[in-house]
Structure formats: structure tokens, C-alpha cells
mmCIF file of C-alpha atoms in Angstrom:
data_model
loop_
_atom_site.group_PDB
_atom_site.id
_atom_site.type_symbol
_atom_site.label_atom_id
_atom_site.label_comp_id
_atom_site.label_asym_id
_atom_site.label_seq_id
_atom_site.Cartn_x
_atom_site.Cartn_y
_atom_site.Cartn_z
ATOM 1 C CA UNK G 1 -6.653 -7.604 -5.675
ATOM 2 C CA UNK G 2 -8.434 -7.931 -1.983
ATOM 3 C CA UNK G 3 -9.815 -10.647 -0.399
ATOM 4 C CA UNK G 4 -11.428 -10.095 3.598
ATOM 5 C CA UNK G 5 -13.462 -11.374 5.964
ATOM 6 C CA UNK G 6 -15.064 -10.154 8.927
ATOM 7 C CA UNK G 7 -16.492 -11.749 12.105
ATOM 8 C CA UNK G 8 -19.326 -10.196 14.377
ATOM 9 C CA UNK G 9 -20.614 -11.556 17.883
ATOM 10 C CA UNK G 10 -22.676 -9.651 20.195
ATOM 11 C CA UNK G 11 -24.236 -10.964 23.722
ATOM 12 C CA UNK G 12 -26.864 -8.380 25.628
ATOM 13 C CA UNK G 13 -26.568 -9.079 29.698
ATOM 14 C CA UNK G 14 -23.399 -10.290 30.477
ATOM 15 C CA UNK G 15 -22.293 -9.783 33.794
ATOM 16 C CA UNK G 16 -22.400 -6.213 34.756
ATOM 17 C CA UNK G 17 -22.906 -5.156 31.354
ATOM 18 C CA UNK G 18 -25.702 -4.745 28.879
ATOM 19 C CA UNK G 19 -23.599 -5.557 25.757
ATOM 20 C CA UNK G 20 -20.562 -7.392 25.198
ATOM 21 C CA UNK G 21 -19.295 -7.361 21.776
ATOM 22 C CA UNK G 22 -16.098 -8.405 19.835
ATOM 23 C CA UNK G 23 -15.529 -7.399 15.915
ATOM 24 C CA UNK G 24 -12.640 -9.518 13.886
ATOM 25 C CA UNK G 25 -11.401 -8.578 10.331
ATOM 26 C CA UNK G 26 -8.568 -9.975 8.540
ATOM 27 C CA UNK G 27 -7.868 -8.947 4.965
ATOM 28 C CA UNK G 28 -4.910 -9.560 2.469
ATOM 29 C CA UNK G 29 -4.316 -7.519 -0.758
ATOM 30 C CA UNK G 30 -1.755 -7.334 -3.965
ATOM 31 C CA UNK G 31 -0.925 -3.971 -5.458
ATOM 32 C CA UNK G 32 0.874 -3.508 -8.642
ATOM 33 C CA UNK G 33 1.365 0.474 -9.926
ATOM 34 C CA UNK G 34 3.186 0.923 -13.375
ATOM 35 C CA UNK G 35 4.242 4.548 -14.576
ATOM 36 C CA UNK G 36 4.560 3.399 -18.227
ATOM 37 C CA UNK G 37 6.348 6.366 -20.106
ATOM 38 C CA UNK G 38 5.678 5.551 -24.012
ATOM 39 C CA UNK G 39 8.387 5.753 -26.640
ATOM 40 C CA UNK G 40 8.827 9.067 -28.633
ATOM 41 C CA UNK G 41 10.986 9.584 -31.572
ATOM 42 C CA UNK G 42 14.008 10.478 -29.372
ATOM 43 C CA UNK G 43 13.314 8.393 -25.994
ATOM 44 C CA UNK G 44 12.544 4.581 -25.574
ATOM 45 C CA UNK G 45 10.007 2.905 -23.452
ATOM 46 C CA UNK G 46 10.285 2.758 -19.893
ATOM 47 C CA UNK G 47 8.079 1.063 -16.892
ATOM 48 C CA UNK G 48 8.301 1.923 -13.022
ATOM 49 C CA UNK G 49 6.597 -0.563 -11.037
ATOM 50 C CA UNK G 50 5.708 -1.312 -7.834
ATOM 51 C CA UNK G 51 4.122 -4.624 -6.559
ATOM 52 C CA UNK G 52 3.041 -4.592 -3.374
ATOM 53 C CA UNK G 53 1.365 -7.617 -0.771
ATOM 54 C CA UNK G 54 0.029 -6.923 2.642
ATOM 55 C CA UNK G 55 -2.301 -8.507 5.616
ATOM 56 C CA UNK G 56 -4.190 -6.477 7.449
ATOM 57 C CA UNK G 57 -6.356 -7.644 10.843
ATOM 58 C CA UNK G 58 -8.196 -5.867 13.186
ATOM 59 C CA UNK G 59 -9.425 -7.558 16.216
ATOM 60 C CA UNK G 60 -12.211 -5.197 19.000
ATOM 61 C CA UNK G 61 -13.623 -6.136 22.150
ATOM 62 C CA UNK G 62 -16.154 -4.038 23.651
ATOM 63 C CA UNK G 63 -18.573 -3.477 26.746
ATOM 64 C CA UNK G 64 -21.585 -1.092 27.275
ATOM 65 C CA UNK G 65 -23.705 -0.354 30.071
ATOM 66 C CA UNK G 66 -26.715 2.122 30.945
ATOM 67 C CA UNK G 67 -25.767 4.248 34.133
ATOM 68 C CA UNK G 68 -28.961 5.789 34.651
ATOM 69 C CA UNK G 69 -29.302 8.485 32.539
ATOM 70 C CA UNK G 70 -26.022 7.673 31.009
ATOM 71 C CA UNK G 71 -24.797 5.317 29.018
ATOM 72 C CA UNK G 72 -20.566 3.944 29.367
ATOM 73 C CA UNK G 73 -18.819 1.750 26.697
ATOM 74 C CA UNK G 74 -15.481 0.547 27.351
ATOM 75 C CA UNK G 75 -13.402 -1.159 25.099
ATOM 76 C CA UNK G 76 -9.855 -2.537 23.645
ATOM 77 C CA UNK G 77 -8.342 -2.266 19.957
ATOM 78 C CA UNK G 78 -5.929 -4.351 18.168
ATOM 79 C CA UNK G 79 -4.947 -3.547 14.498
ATOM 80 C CA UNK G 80 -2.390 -3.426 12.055
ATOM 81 C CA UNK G 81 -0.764 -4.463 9.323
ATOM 82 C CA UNK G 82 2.193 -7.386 8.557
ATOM 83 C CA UNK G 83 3.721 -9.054 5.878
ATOM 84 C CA UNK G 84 4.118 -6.192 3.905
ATOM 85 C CA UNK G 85 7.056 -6.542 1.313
ATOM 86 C CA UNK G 86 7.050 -4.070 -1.748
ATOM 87 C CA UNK G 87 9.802 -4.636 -4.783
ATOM 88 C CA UNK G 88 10.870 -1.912 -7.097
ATOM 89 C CA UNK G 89 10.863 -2.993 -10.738
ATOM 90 C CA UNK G 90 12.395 -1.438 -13.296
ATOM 91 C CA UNK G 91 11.502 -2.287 -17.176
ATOM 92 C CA UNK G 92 13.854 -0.155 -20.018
ATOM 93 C CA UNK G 93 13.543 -0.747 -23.573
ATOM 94 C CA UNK G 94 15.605 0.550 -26.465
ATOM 95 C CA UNK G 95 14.150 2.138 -29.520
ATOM 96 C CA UNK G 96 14.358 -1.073 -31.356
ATOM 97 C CA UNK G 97 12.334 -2.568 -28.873
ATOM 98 C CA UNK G 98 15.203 -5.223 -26.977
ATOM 99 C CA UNK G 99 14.333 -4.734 -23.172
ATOM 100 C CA UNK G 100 15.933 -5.542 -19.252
ATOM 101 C CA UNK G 101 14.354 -5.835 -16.107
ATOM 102 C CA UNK G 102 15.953 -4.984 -12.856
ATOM 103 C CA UNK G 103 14.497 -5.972 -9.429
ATOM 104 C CA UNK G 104 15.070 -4.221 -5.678
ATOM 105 C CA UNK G 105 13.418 -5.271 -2.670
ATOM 106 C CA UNK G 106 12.296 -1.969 -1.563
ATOM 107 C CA UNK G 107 10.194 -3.730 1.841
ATOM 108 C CA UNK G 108 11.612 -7.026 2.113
ATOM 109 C CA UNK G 109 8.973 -7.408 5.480
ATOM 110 C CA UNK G 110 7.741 -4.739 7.634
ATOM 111 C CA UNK G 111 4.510 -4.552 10.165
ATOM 112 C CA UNK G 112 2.466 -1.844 12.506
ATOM 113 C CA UNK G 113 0.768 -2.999 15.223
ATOM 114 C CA UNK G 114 -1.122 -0.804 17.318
ATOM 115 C CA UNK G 115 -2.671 -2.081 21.127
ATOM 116 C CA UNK G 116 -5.172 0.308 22.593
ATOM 117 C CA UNK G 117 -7.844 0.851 24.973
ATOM 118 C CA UNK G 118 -10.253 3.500 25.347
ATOM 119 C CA UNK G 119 -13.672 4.149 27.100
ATOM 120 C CA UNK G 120 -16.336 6.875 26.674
ATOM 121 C CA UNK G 121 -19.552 8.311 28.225
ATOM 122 C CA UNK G 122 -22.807 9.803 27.150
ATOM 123 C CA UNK G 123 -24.842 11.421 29.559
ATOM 124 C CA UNK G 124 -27.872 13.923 29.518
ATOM 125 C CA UNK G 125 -27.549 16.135 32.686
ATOM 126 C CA UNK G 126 -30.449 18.583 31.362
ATOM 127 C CA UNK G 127 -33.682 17.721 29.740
ATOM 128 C CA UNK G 128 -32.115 19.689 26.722
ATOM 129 C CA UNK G 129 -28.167 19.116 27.261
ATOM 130 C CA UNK G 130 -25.891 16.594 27.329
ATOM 131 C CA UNK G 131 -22.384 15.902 27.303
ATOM 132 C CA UNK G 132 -20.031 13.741 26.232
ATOM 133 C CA UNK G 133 -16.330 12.463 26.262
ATOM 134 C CA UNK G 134 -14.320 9.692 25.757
ATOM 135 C CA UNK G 135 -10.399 8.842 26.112
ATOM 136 C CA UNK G 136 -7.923 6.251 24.267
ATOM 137 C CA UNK G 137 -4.274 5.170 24.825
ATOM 138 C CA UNK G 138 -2.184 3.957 22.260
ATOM 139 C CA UNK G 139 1.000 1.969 21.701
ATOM 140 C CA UNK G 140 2.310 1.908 18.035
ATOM 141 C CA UNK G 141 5.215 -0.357 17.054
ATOM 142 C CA UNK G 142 6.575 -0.828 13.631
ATOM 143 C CA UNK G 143 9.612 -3.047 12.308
ATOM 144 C CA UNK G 144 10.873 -3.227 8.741
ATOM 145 C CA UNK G 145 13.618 -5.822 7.692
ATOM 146 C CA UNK G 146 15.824 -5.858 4.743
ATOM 147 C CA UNK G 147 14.873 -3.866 2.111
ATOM 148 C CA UNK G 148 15.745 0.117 1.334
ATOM 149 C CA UNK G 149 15.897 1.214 4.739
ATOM 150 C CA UNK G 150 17.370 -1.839 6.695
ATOM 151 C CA UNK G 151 16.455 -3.212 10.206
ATOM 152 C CA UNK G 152 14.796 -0.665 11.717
ATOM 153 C CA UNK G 153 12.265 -0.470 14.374
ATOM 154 C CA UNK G 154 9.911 2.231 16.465
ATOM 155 C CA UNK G 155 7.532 2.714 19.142
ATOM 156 C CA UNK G 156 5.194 4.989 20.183
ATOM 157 C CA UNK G 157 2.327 5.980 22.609
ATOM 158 C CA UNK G 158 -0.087 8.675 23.422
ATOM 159 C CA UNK G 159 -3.046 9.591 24.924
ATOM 160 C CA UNK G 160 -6.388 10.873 22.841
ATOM 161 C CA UNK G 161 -9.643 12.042 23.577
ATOM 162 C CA UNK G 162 -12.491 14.666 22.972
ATOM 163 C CA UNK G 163 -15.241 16.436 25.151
ATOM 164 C CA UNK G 164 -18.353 17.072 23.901
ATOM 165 C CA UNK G 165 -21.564 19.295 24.635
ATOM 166 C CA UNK G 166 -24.968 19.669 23.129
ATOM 167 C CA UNK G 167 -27.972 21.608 23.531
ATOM 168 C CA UNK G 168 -31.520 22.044 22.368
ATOM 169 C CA UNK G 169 -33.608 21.854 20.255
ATOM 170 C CA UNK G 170 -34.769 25.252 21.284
ATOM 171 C CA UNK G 171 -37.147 26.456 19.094
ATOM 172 C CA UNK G 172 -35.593 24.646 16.504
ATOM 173 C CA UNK G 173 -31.961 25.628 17.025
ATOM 174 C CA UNK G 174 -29.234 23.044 18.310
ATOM 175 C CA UNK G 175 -26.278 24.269 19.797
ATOM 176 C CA UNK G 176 -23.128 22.176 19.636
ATOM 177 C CA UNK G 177 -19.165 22.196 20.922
ATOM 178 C CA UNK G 178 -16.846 20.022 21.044
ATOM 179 C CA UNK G 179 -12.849 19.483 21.984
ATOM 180 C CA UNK G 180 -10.307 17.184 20.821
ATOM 181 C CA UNK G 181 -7.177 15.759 21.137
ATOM 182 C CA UNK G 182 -5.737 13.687 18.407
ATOM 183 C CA UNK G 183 -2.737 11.252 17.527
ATOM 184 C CA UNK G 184 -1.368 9.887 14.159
ATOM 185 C CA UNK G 185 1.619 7.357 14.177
ATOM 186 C CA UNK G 186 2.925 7.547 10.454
ATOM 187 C CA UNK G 187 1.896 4.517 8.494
ATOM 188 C CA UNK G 188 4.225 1.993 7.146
ATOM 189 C CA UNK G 189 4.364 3.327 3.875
ATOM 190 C CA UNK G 190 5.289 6.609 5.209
ATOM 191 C CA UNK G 191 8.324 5.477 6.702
ATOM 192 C CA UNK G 192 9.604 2.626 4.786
ATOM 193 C CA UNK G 193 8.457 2.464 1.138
ATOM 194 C CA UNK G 194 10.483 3.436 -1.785
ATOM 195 C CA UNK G 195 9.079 3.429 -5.298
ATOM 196 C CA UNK G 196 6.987 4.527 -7.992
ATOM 197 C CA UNK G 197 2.983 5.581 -7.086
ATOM 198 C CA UNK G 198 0.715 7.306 -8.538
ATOM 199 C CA UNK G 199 1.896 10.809 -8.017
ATOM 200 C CA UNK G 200 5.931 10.308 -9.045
ATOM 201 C CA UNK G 201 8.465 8.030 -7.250
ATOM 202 C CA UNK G 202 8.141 8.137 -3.444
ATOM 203 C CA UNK G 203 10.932 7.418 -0.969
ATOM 204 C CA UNK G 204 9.477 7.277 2.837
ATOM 205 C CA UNK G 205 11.544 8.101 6.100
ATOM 206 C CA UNK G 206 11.822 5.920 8.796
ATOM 207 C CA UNK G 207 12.590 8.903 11.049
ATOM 208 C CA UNK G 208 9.069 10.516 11.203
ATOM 209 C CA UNK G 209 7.815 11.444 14.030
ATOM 210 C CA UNK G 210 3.975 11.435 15.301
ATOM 211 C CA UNK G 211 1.439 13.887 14.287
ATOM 212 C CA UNK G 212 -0.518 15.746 17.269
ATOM 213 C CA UNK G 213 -3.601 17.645 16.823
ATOM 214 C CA UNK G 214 -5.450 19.846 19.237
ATOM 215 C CA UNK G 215 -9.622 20.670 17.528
ATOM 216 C CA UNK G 216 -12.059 23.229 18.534
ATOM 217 C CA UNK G 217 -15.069 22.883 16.928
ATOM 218 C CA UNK G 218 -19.061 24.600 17.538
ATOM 219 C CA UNK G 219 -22.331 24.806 15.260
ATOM 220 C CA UNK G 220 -25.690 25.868 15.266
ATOM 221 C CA UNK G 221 -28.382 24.469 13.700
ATOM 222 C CA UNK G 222 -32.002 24.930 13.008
ATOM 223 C CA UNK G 223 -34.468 22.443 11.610
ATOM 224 C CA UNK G 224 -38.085 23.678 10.822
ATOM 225 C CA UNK G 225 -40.587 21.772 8.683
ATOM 226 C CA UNK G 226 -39.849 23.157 5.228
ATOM 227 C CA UNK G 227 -36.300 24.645 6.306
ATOM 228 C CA UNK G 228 -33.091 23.323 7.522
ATOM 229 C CA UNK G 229 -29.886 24.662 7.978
ATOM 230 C CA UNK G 230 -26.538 24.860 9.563
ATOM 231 C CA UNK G 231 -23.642 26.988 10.804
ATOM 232 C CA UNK G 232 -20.180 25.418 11.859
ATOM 233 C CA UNK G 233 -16.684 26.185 12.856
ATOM 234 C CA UNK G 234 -13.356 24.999 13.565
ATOM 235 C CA UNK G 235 -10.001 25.886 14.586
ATOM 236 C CA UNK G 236 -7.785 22.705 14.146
ATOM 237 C CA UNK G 237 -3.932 22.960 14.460
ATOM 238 C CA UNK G 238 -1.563 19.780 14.119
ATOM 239 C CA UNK G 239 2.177 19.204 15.341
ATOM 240 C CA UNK G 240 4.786 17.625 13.400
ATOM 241 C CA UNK G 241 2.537 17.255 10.414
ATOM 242 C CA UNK G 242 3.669 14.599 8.065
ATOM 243 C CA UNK G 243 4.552 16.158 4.994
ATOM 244 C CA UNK G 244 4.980 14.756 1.448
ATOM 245 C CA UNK G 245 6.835 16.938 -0.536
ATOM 246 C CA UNK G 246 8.443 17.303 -3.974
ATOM 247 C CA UNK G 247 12.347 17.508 -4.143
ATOM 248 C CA UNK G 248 12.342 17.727 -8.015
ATOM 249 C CA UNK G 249 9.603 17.115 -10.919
ATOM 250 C CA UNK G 250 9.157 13.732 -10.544
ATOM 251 C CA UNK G 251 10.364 12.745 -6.573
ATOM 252 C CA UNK G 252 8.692 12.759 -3.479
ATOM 253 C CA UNK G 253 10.192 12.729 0.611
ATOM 254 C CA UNK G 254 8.496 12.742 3.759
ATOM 255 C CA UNK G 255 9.004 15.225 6.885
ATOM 256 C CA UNK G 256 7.762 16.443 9.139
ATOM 257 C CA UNK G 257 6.678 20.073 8.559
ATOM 258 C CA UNK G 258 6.545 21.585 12.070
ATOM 259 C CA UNK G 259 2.517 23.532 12.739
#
């Protein structure tokens, strides 16, 4: 169950600038996942379930501007998530049908908030090429109260960004490459959750560390009037890759899995 909204406003010639923009979203949502195991002749009922509340929000400011021949945007970033509070419920029956519920606060409150700026550029330096990049600094913080885990809290930052060429068309062909650096700060389920999903009962770990990633990427393509097609490549590698993994036939962990 989701409910959102969103907000828009954009202003050409303000200042310095040819754009100034600013984007708003809020959004709140209810989860519930049952693993409903059905009575045999030897084994009763059982339910897993997990019900699950969240707000979400989002809130970006930007700024473009032409610099002759190129064209800068600038901008900040402010998302995340809060409120988040998951319970673990627990529903056995026996084979005559008599049942008990038990209740645990697996996220009793928990949020990610992540503050960032970033700014890119666009600019064609050859009739047929041009080149691009962009950079963006982040600073992730997450807390989690009560619940599985306990008080817990951590923070993290790190620097993104890609460079870009392309060139042609050249008798049809298009020539492109492109390198980036990436950054993923585990989400809050990752860390914090414990309980049933759809893929077996899940227990997070609050001491995950960030993902890096380092991409190469190049293509060629060639567009004719009857004909198109394309060529591409990459060589990606990531860093402390966040892992789900199965311990036994029905549980799942998180670690982080090294390269």
C-alpha cells in the first residue's frame, strides 16, 4: 500500500543561470509478506510475516547554464528514508486447528539519510566529438533504535563520478567510451532487518561496509536507413560487494564478499 506525491518548479534566467529547478517527493508505504506453509498430514499450519511501514522523501535543487559550446548543471541531493519499523510475526497452528501468535519488533525505528552535491559538464570540443563528466560527494548516515540489532548508528562518504567521450557519426558509425567511479552505502534493510521475505527468512548486518565500483565501458554503433546496429563492452569490477547469501535451506545473511 503506497501513497506519494511529488512537487516540480522550474524558473529559466535566474541570475547567472539559465535554469533553476527544485524536485520534492515524499512517499509513505505498508508492506506485509506472509510465507504461509499449509498443513500436511504430519505438520500443522504455520505463517511468517513481516509488516513493514516506511517514509521516503527526496528533496533536489538544481542549476544549469550554457558556457558557449558547453553546457554546466550543478546541483544538491537530499534523500532517504525514516520511520521505518518492521515486526516479525509469527502464526503456529496445531493439527486441530487451535493457533498462537507471537510478535518481535525486528526495526523498532531506523532512517538513511543521504546529503550530496554534484555538478557535471557537456561540451563539444570537435564538430564530431564531445566529452563529458560529472562528479558527486556523498554523506550517508543511518540509525536504527530498538529492535533486533539495538542502537546502532553509521556514517559514510565518498566521492563518485564518470568521464565520458563520443564521436561521430562517421559514415554512420558512433564511437563511444566512457569511465566511472561508483559508490553504494548498504540500504537499511541490508543492515538492520530481520524476517521473513520473499526468498526465505533474512537477517541483515549492521556491520556492512560500502560497495565501490570502478567501470570501463566503449561501443560502436552504426545507423543506416534500413539497418541499425550495435557493439558494446564493459569491464566492471566492485569492492566489498554486498552479498546475500544462504547459511541453510531456508536462511539468508549479508557480507560483504570481497571483488
Amino acid at each position: 500500500n503506497s501513497h506519494r506525491v511529488t512537487a516540480e518548479y522550474d524558473k529559466p534566467d535566474v541570475g547567472p543561470f539559465d535554469e533553476l529547478g527544485l524536485n520534492a517527493f515524499y512517499g509513505r508505504y505498508s508492506q506485509v509478506t506472509d510465507q504461509d506453509r499449509f498443513a500436511t498430514a504430519t505438520s500443522a499450519r504455520s505463517v511468517d510475516r513481516a509488516d513493514i511501514v516506511a517514509n521516503d522523501f527526496q528533496f533536489r535543487g538544481y542549476a544549469r547554464r550554457a558556457l558557449g559550446q558547453a553546457r554546466w548543471e550543478l546541483g544538491l541531493d537530499l534523500n532517504g528514508r525514516a520511520g521505518l519499523r518492521a515486526l516479525d510475526i509469527f502464526e503456529r497452528y496445531t493439527l486441530g486447528g487451535d493457533g498462537t501468535t507471537t510478535e518481535n519488533v525486528a526495526i523498532d525505528s531506523a532512517r538513511r539519510v543521504d546529503s550530496a552535491v554534484y555538478s557535471s559538464l557537456e561540451a563539444t570540443v570537435l564538430p564530431s566529438v564531445t566529452l563529458a563528466g560529472g562528479g558527486r560527494v556523498d554523506y550517508i548516515t543511518t540509525t536504527n533504535s530498538g529492535g533486533f540489532f539495538g542502537d546502532r548508528e553509521t556514517s559514510n562518504g565518498a566521492a563518485s563520478g564518470y568521464l565520458a567521450v563520443t564521436a561521430g557519426s562517421y559514415r554512420g558509425f558512433t564511437l563511444t567510451a566512457q569511465a566511472a567511479r561508483g559508490f553504494r552505502d548498504p540500504v537499511l534493510s541490508d543492515r538492520y532487518f530481520r524476517g521473513p521475505s520473499g526468498r526465505g527468512f533474512i537477517t541483515g548486518n549492521p556491520d556492512l561496509d560500502p560497495e565501490r565500483s570502478l567501470q570501463f565501458d566503449a561501443g560502436v554503433r552504426y545507423t543506416a536507413r534500413r539497418l541499425r546496429a550495435a557493439l558494446y563492452g564493459y569491464r566492471y569490477r566492485i569492492s566489498d560487494l554486498v552479498e546475500r547469501y544462504q547459511a541453510t535451506t531456508d536462511n539468508f545473511f549479508f557480507r560483504n564478499r570481497g571483488r
